[in-house]
Amino acid sequence: FCKKVFCAKYQPILTVHNNLKSFPKYYLYAIRLVYKYSNKIIAVSNGVRNDIIEQNINLEQIIEVIYNPVDDKFFTQVRTPDKKRKIKRLIAVGSLSHQKGFDLLLSSIAILQNNTNRFHLDIYGTGPLKAYLEEKIISLRLSDLVSLRGYEKHIEAKFASSDIFILSSRYEGFGNVLVEAMAAGCFPISFDISHGPSEIMLNTQGLLVEAGNTFALAETIERVINPNFHINFEMRDALKSRAYHFHINQFEKSWLNLF
């Protein structure tokens, strides 16, 4: 989560990519020592910036926030709605790990089993919890509603062909995948975790849900998959417009302004 990205003589710049509160205390003690020798510390969100300030006295003046970039390919996707499709396509993307909270997402989907003719969820990613999630899908009788799709090289196309993106993470440093989905015009629903989503979404048309609350997430998904909930062009344009604040061009400018 913390790696040296530039080092002029005696002027190291470090980047911090994750929620520091997710790490054990001994690890935090070690990184305090590293930070003291940094010329600049780059946080990928204001939430991470606040974490660093809490851990280190007198470092506030060298901390800069530079958001992770989103590649242009996510913005250039052409959405081709299938008018014959009667169900909403839901998508979730990330490593199959405890952090990403797909077990929580499956619990929410299980609450919606009476809406089987309204949606299907595709989860893209690989990771250590694959077998556990496969077993949970079977035990909750979700095989007709949820598919684990594995790694996808062109995930931007999957965003563009989906209706709703769901971020079920327990914690993030920023949440790049949320911005990527928005850039492709995919309507987002996200747990309101401490770092990332509220900072990314602001007043766009996405929806935030109490972090970890599977019942609230289920209620929000049910609201959005309802045929009376229309995700229109204005909503998608607002999502893309907000996502553009994190375009790779903005990222490059921010880094160049450091020197």
mmCIF file of C-alpha atoms in Angstrom:
data_model
loop_
_atom_site.group_PDB
_atom_site.id
_atom_site.type_symbol
_atom_site.label_atom_id
_atom_site.label_comp_id
_atom_site.label_asym_id
_atom_site.label_seq_id
_atom_site.Cartn_x
_atom_site.Cartn_y
_atom_site.Cartn_z
ATOM 1 C CA PHE A 1 0.000 0.000 0.000
ATOM 2 C CA CYS A 2 2.946 2.284 0.403
ATOM 3 C CA LYS A 3 5.652 2.333 -2.221
ATOM 4 C CA LYS A 4 8.381 4.650 -3.378
ATOM 5 C CA VAL A 5 7.469 6.069 -6.782
ATOM 6 C CA PHE A 6 10.177 8.693 -7.170
ATOM 7 C CA CYS A 7 13.486 9.353 -5.562
ATOM 8 C CA ALA A 8 15.719 12.286 -6.332
ATOM 9 C CA LYS A 9 18.746 12.571 -4.084
ATOM 10 C CA TYR A 10 17.484 12.718 -0.496
ATOM 11 C CA GLN A 11 13.935 13.547 -1.728
ATOM 12 C CA PRO A 12 11.770 10.404 -1.648
ATOM 13 C CA ILE A 13 8.094 10.688 -2.502
ATOM 14 C CA LEU A 14 5.807 7.985 -1.127
ATOM 15 C CA THR A 15 2.275 7.049 -2.153
ATOM 16 C CA VAL A 16 -0.295 5.586 0.239
ATOM 17 C CA HIS A 17 -3.055 3.559 -1.387
ATOM 18 C CA ASN A 18 -5.124 1.985 1.365
ATOM 19 C CA ASN A 19 -7.033 2.591 4.568
ATOM 20 C CA LEU A 20 -4.359 2.604 7.292
ATOM 21 C CA LYS A 21 -6.893 1.525 9.907
ATOM 22 C CA SER A 22 -7.034 -1.873 8.229
ATOM 23 C CA PHE A 23 -3.428 -2.623 9.225
ATOM 24 C CA PRO A 24 -2.090 -3.951 12.576
ATOM 25 C CA LYS A 25 -0.518 -1.549 15.072
ATOM 26 C CA TYR A 26 3.034 -2.856 14.648
ATOM 27 C CA TYR A 27 2.799 -2.104 10.923
ATOM 28 C CA LEU A 28 1.657 1.452 11.613
ATOM 29 C CA TYR A 29 4.609 1.951 13.929
ATOM 30 C CA ALA A 30 6.986 0.869 11.153
ATOM 31 C CA ILE A 31 5.537 3.176 8.534
ATOM 32 C CA ARG A 32 5.742 6.177 10.885
ATOM 33 C CA LEU A 33 9.501 5.794 10.673
ATOM 34 C CA VAL A 34 9.411 5.674 6.870
ATOM 35 C CA TYR A 35 7.203 8.748 6.537
ATOM 36 C CA LYS A 36 9.620 10.906 8.539
ATOM 37 C CA TYR A 37 12.201 10.609 5.769
ATOM 38 C CA SER A 38 9.807 11.535 2.948
ATOM 39 C CA ASN A 39 9.927 14.759 1.015
ATOM 40 C CA LYS A 40 6.290 14.329 -0.022
ATOM 41 C CA ILE A 41 3.546 11.866 0.865
ATOM 42 C CA ILE A 42 0.850 11.289 -1.734
ATOM 43 C CA ALA A 43 -2.527 10.059 -0.482
ATOM 44 C CA VAL A 44 -5.035 8.669 -2.967
ATOM 45 C CA SER A 45 -8.013 10.192 -1.136
ATOM 46 C CA ASN A 46 -8.796 12.679 1.591
ATOM 47 C CA GLY A 47 -9.729 9.746 3.808
ATOM 48 C CA VAL A 48 -6.219 8.317 3.470
ATOM 49 C CA ARG A 49 -4.769 11.791 4.038
ATOM 50 C CA ASN A 50 -6.642 12.025 7.333
ATOM 51 C CA ASP A 51 -5.376 8.564 8.305
ATOM 52 C CA ILE A 52 -1.788 9.705 7.816
ATOM 53 C CA ILE A 53 -2.328 12.865 9.835
ATOM 54 C CA GLU A 54 -3.766 10.799 12.696
ATOM 55 C CA GLN A 55 -0.690 8.569 12.696
ATOM 56 C CA ASN A 56 2.012 11.175 12.253
ATOM 57 C CA ILE A 57 2.477 14.504 14.025
ATOM 58 C CA ASN A 58 3.825 17.458 11.998
ATOM 59 C CA LEU A 59 3.505 15.818 8.571
ATOM 60 C CA GLU A 60 0.385 17.601 7.369
ATOM 61 C CA GLN A 61 2.390 20.149 5.391
ATOM 62 C CA ILE A 62 4.008 17.512 3.141
ATOM 63 C CA ILE A 63 0.850 15.502 2.347
ATOM 64 C CA GLU A 64 -0.820 15.943 -1.036
ATOM 65 C CA VAL A 65 -3.966 14.236 -2.343
ATOM 66 C CA ILE A 66 -3.672 12.909 -5.879
ATOM 67 C CA TYR A 67 -6.515 10.623 -6.872
ATOM 68 C CA ASN A 68 -5.879 7.381 -8.727
ATOM 69 C CA PRO A 69 -6.371 7.807 -12.482
ATOM 70 C CA VAL A 70 -9.015 6.351 -14.781
ATOM 71 C CA ASP A 71 -7.989 5.489 -18.310
ATOM 72 C CA ASP A 72 -9.685 7.073 -21.299
ATOM 73 C CA LYS A 73 -10.996 3.707 -22.513
ATOM 74 C CA PHE A 74 -13.690 3.746 -19.818
ATOM 75 C CA PHE A 75 -15.070 7.069 -21.064
ATOM 76 C CA THR A 76 -15.130 6.099 -24.735
ATOM 77 C CA GLN A 77 -17.322 3.024 -24.353
ATOM 78 C CA VAL A 78 -20.524 3.181 -26.406
ATOM 79 C CA ARG A 79 -23.540 1.938 -24.521
ATOM 80 C CA THR A 80 -25.867 -0.137 -26.691
ATOM 81 C CA PRO A 81 -29.009 -0.835 -24.627
ATOM 82 C CA ASP A 82 -30.765 -4.072 -25.459
ATOM 83 C CA LYS A 83 -34.433 -3.082 -25.673
ATOM 84 C CA LYS A 84 -35.474 -6.743 -25.661
ATOM 85 C CA ARG A 85 -33.757 -7.357 -22.318
ATOM 86 C CA LYS A 86 -36.291 -7.408 -19.511
ATOM 87 C CA ILE A 87 -33.903 -7.737 -16.568
ATOM 88 C CA LYS A 88 -31.356 -5.359 -15.063
ATOM 89 C CA ARG A 89 -27.723 -6.399 -15.399
ATOM 90 C CA LEU A 90 -25.804 -5.926 -12.137
ATOM 91 C CA ILE A 91 -22.018 -5.995 -11.998
ATOM 92 C CA ALA A 92 -19.425 -6.134 -9.219
ATOM 93 C CA VAL A 93 -15.668 -6.148 -9.783
ATOM 94 C CA GLY A 94 -12.676 -6.829 -7.532
ATOM 95 C CA SER A 95 -10.483 -9.455 -5.962
ATOM 96 C CA LEU A 96 -12.383 -12.287 -4.321
ATOM 97 C CA SER A 97 -11.136 -11.321 -0.878
ATOM 98 C CA HIS A 98 -12.517 -10.354 2.532
ATOM 99 C CA GLN A 99 -11.927 -6.658 1.814
ATOM 100 C CA LYS A 100 -14.256 -6.561 -1.182
ATOM 101 C CA GLY A 101 -17.250 -7.852 0.760
ATOM 102 C CA PHE A 102 -18.774 -10.084 -1.901
ATOM 103 C CA ASP A 103 -20.038 -12.346 0.886
ATOM 104 C CA LEU A 104 -22.082 -9.370 2.113
ATOM 105 C CA LEU A 105 -23.332 -8.738 -1.404
ATOM 106 C CA LEU A 106 -24.488 -12.343 -1.745
ATOM 107 C CA SER A 107 -26.371 -12.047 1.547
ATOM 108 C CA SER A 108 -28.158 -8.999 0.153
ATOM 109 C CA ILE A 109 -28.979 -10.778 -3.099
ATOM 110 C CA ALA A 110 -30.430 -13.688 -1.097
ATOM 111 C CA ILE A 111 -32.966 -11.271 0.410
ATOM 112 C CA LEU A 112 -34.136 -10.435 -3.129
ATOM 113 C CA GLN A 113 -34.913 -13.961 -4.294
ATOM 114 C CA ASN A 114 -38.534 -13.035 -4.960
ATOM 115 C CA ASN A 115 -37.265 -10.672 -7.697
ATOM 116 C CA THR A 116 -35.687 -13.442 -9.772
ATOM 117 C CA ASN A 117 -37.169 -12.159 -13.027
ATOM 118 C CA ARG A 118 -35.750 -8.647 -12.576
ATOM 119 C CA PHE A 119 -31.967 -8.947 -12.424
ATOM 120 C CA HIS A 120 -28.772 -10.971 -12.752
ATOM 121 C CA LEU A 121 -25.471 -10.243 -10.995
ATOM 122 C CA ASP A 122 -22.072 -10.890 -12.585
ATOM 123 C CA ILE A 123 -19.010 -10.775 -10.303
ATOM 124 C CA TYR A 124 -15.656 -10.341 -12.054
ATOM 125 C CA GLY A 125 -12.366 -11.103 -10.335
ATOM 126 C CA THR A 126 -10.177 -13.819 -8.895
ATOM 127 C CA GLY A 127 -8.885 -14.423 -5.406
ATOM 128 C CA PRO A 128 -8.571 -16.659 -2.345
ATOM 129 C CA LEU A 129 -12.286 -16.717 -1.494
ATOM 130 C CA LYS A 130 -13.462 -18.124 -4.820
ATOM 131 C CA ALA A 131 -14.344 -21.560 -3.419
ATOM 132 C CA TYR A 132 -16.057 -20.020 -0.386
ATOM 133 C CA LEU A 133 -18.165 -17.725 -2.576
ATOM 134 C CA GLU A 134 -19.070 -20.573 -4.917
ATOM 135 C CA GLU A 135 -20.280 -22.593 -1.924
ATOM 136 C CA LYS A 136 -22.239 -19.630 -0.601
ATOM 137 C CA ILE A 137 -23.963 -19.124 -3.951
ATOM 138 C CA ILE A 138 -25.069 -22.762 -3.863
ATOM 139 C CA SER A 139 -26.088 -22.760 -0.197
ATOM 140 C CA LEU A 140 -28.169 -19.598 -0.659
ATOM 141 C CA ARG A 141 -29.687 -21.015 -3.870
ATOM 142 C CA LEU A 142 -28.456 -18.100 -5.960
ATOM 143 C CA SER A 143 -27.097 -20.036 -8.947
ATOM 144 C CA ASP A 144 -29.752 -18.570 -11.261
ATOM 145 C CA LEU A 145 -29.115 -15.029 -10.020
ATOM 146 C CA VAL A 146 -25.338 -14.771 -9.591
ATOM 147 C CA SER A 147 -22.367 -15.760 -11.765
ATOM 148 C CA LEU A 148 -18.678 -15.661 -10.841
ATOM 149 C CA ARG A 149 -17.061 -14.685 -14.144
ATOM 150 C CA GLY A 150 -13.373 -14.686 -13.199
ATOM 151 C CA TYR A 151 -10.809 -12.288 -14.646
ATOM 152 C CA GLU A 152 -11.936 -10.021 -17.491
ATOM 153 C CA LYS A 153 -9.332 -8.203 -19.589
ATOM 154 C CA HIS A 154 -11.808 -5.740 -21.112
ATOM 155 C CA ILE A 155 -13.832 -4.870 -18.046
ATOM 156 C CA GLU A 156 -14.700 -1.478 -19.540
ATOM 157 C CA ALA A 157 -16.950 -3.238 -22.067
ATOM 158 C CA LYS A 158 -18.671 -5.164 -19.265
ATOM 159 C CA PHE A 159 -19.383 -1.913 -17.429
ATOM 160 C CA ALA A 160 -20.843 -0.421 -20.601
ATOM 161 C CA SER A 161 -23.187 -3.379 -21.111
ATOM 162 C CA SER A 162 -24.358 -3.423 -17.465
ATOM 163 C CA ASP A 163 -27.014 -1.281 -15.825
ATOM 164 C CA ILE A 164 -25.928 -1.130 -12.178
ATOM 165 C CA PHE A 165 -22.546 -1.368 -10.459
ATOM 166 C CA ILE A 166 -22.339 -2.407 -6.788
ATOM 167 C CA LEU A 167 -19.407 -1.687 -4.465
ATOM 168 C CA SER A 168 -19.730 -3.871 -1.366
ATOM 169 C CA SER A 169 -16.228 -3.346 0.070
ATOM 170 C CA ARG A 170 -15.569 -3.318 3.791
ATOM 171 C CA TYR A 171 -12.883 -0.699 3.238
ATOM 172 C CA GLU A 172 -10.951 0.990 0.438
ATOM 173 C CA GLY A 173 -8.236 3.578 0.086
ATOM 174 C CA PHE A 174 -10.060 5.180 -2.836
ATOM 175 C CA GLY A 175 -12.152 2.830 -4.960
ATOM 176 C CA ASN A 176 -10.947 3.054 -8.569
ATOM 177 C CA VAL A 177 -13.466 0.524 -9.784
ATOM 178 C CA LEU A 178 -16.299 2.844 -8.716
ATOM 179 C CA VAL A 179 -14.935 5.653 -10.894
ATOM 180 C CA GLU A 180 -14.385 3.254 -13.798
ATOM 181 C CA ALA A 181 -18.016 2.149 -13.632
ATOM 182 C CA MET A 182 -19.237 5.748 -13.525
ATOM 183 C CA ALA A 183 -16.993 6.679 -16.473
ATOM 184 C CA ALA A 184 -18.683 3.931 -18.502
ATOM 185 C CA GLY A 185 -22.122 5.262 -17.515
ATOM 186 C CA CYS A 186 -22.964 2.424 -15.123
ATOM 187 C CA PHE A 187 -25.265 3.482 -12.275
ATOM 188 C CA PRO A 188 -23.476 2.959 -8.911
ATOM 189 C CA ILE A 189 -24.703 1.662 -5.568
ATOM 190 C CA SER A 190 -22.046 1.642 -2.860
ATOM 191 C CA PHE A 191 -21.538 1.006 0.806
ATOM 192 C CA ASP A 192 -20.722 4.356 2.405
ATOM 193 C CA ILE A 193 -17.321 3.255 3.716
ATOM 194 C CA SER A 194 -14.988 5.822 5.245
ATOM 195 C CA HIS A 195 -12.650 6.287 2.272
ATOM 196 C CA GLY A 196 -13.681 6.816 -1.310
ATOM 197 C CA PRO A 197 -17.355 6.501 -2.316
ATOM 198 C CA SER A 198 -18.830 9.681 -0.805
ATOM 199 C CA GLU A 199 -15.765 11.601 -1.975
ATOM 200 C CA ILE A 200 -16.107 10.182 -5.491
ATOM 201 C CA MET A 201 -19.857 10.329 -6.025
ATOM 202 C CA LEU A 202 -20.725 13.702 -4.444
ATOM 203 C CA ASN A 203 -24.143 14.749 -5.778
ATOM 204 C CA THR A 204 -24.289 12.505 -8.825
ATOM 205 C CA GLN A 205 -27.208 10.137 -9.244
ATOM 206 C CA GLY A 206 -25.584 7.160 -7.516
ATOM 207 C CA LEU A 207 -26.768 5.806 -4.175
ATOM 208 C CA LEU A 208 -24.862 5.340 -0.913
ATOM 209 C CA VAL A 209 -25.868 2.698 1.632
ATOM 210 C CA GLU A 210 -24.847 2.312 5.283
ATOM 211 C CA ALA A 211 -21.567 0.400 5.317
ATOM 212 C CA GLY A 212 -21.998 -3.323 5.954
ATOM 213 C CA ASN A 213 -25.802 -3.153 6.158
ATOM 214 C CA THR A 214 -26.926 -6.027 3.942
ATOM 215 C CA PHE A 215 -30.634 -5.308 4.460
ATOM 216 C CA ALA A 216 -30.218 -1.673 3.428
ATOM 217 C CA LEU A 217 -28.218 -2.764 0.391
ATOM 218 C CA ALA A 218 -30.944 -5.224 -0.577
ATOM 219 C CA GLU A 219 -33.609 -2.517 -0.238
ATOM 220 C CA THR A 220 -31.575 -0.144 -2.416
ATOM 221 C CA ILE A 221 -30.989 -2.766 -5.107
ATOM 222 C CA GLU A 222 -34.704 -3.614 -5.057
ATOM 223 C CA ARG A 223 -35.536 0.056 -5.558
ATOM 224 C CA VAL A 224 -33.220 0.370 -8.564
ATOM 225 C CA ILE A 225 -34.219 -2.876 -10.311
ATOM 226 C CA ASN A 226 -37.870 -1.860 -10.114
ATOM 227 C CA PRO A 227 -39.210 -1.257 -13.655
ATOM 228 C CA ASN A 228 -40.412 2.173 -12.530
ATOM 229 C CA PHE A 229 -36.831 3.264 -11.755
ATOM 230 C CA HIS A 230 -35.408 4.667 -14.972
ATOM 231 C CA ILE A 231 -31.694 5.257 -15.419
ATOM 232 C CA ASN A 232 -31.816 7.962 -18.064
ATOM 233 C CA PHE A 233 -29.211 9.688 -20.230
ATOM 234 C CA GLU A 234 -29.054 12.680 -17.887
ATOM 235 C CA MET A 235 -28.082 10.397 -14.989
ATOM 236 C CA ARG A 236 -25.394 8.687 -17.034
ATOM 237 C CA ASP A 237 -24.018 12.015 -18.279
ATOM 238 C CA ALA A 238 -23.794 13.277 -14.689
ATOM 239 C CA LEU A 239 -21.887 10.141 -13.704
ATOM 240 C CA LYS A 240 -19.442 10.530 -16.585
ATOM 241 C CA SER A 241 -18.966 14.211 -15.841
ATOM 242 C CA ARG A 242 -18.072 13.516 -12.231
ATOM 243 C CA ALA A 243 -15.788 10.628 -13.198
ATOM 244 C CA TYR A 244 -13.857 12.935 -15.522
ATOM 245 C CA HIS A 245 -12.397 14.674 -12.457
ATOM 246 C CA PHE A 246 -10.327 11.492 -12.078
ATOM 247 C CA HIS A 247 -9.313 11.155 -15.733
ATOM 248 C CA ILE A 248 -5.684 10.203 -16.311
ATOM 249 C CA ASN A 249 -5.011 13.668 -17.766
ATOM 250 C CA GLN A 250 -5.933 15.240 -14.413
ATOM 251 C CA PHE A 251 -3.676 12.736 -12.661
ATOM 252 C CA GLU A 252 -0.698 13.659 -14.855
ATOM 253 C CA LYS A 253 -1.222 17.379 -14.244
ATOM 254 C CA SER A 254 -1.333 16.863 -10.501
ATOM 255 C CA TRP A 255 1.945 14.978 -10.499
ATOM 256 C CA LEU A 256 3.675 17.517 -12.727
ATOM 257 C CA ASN A 257 2.591 20.303 -10.386
ATOM 258 C CA LEU A 258 4.618 18.679 -7.591
ATOM 259 C CA PHE A 259 7.913 19.555 -9.243
#
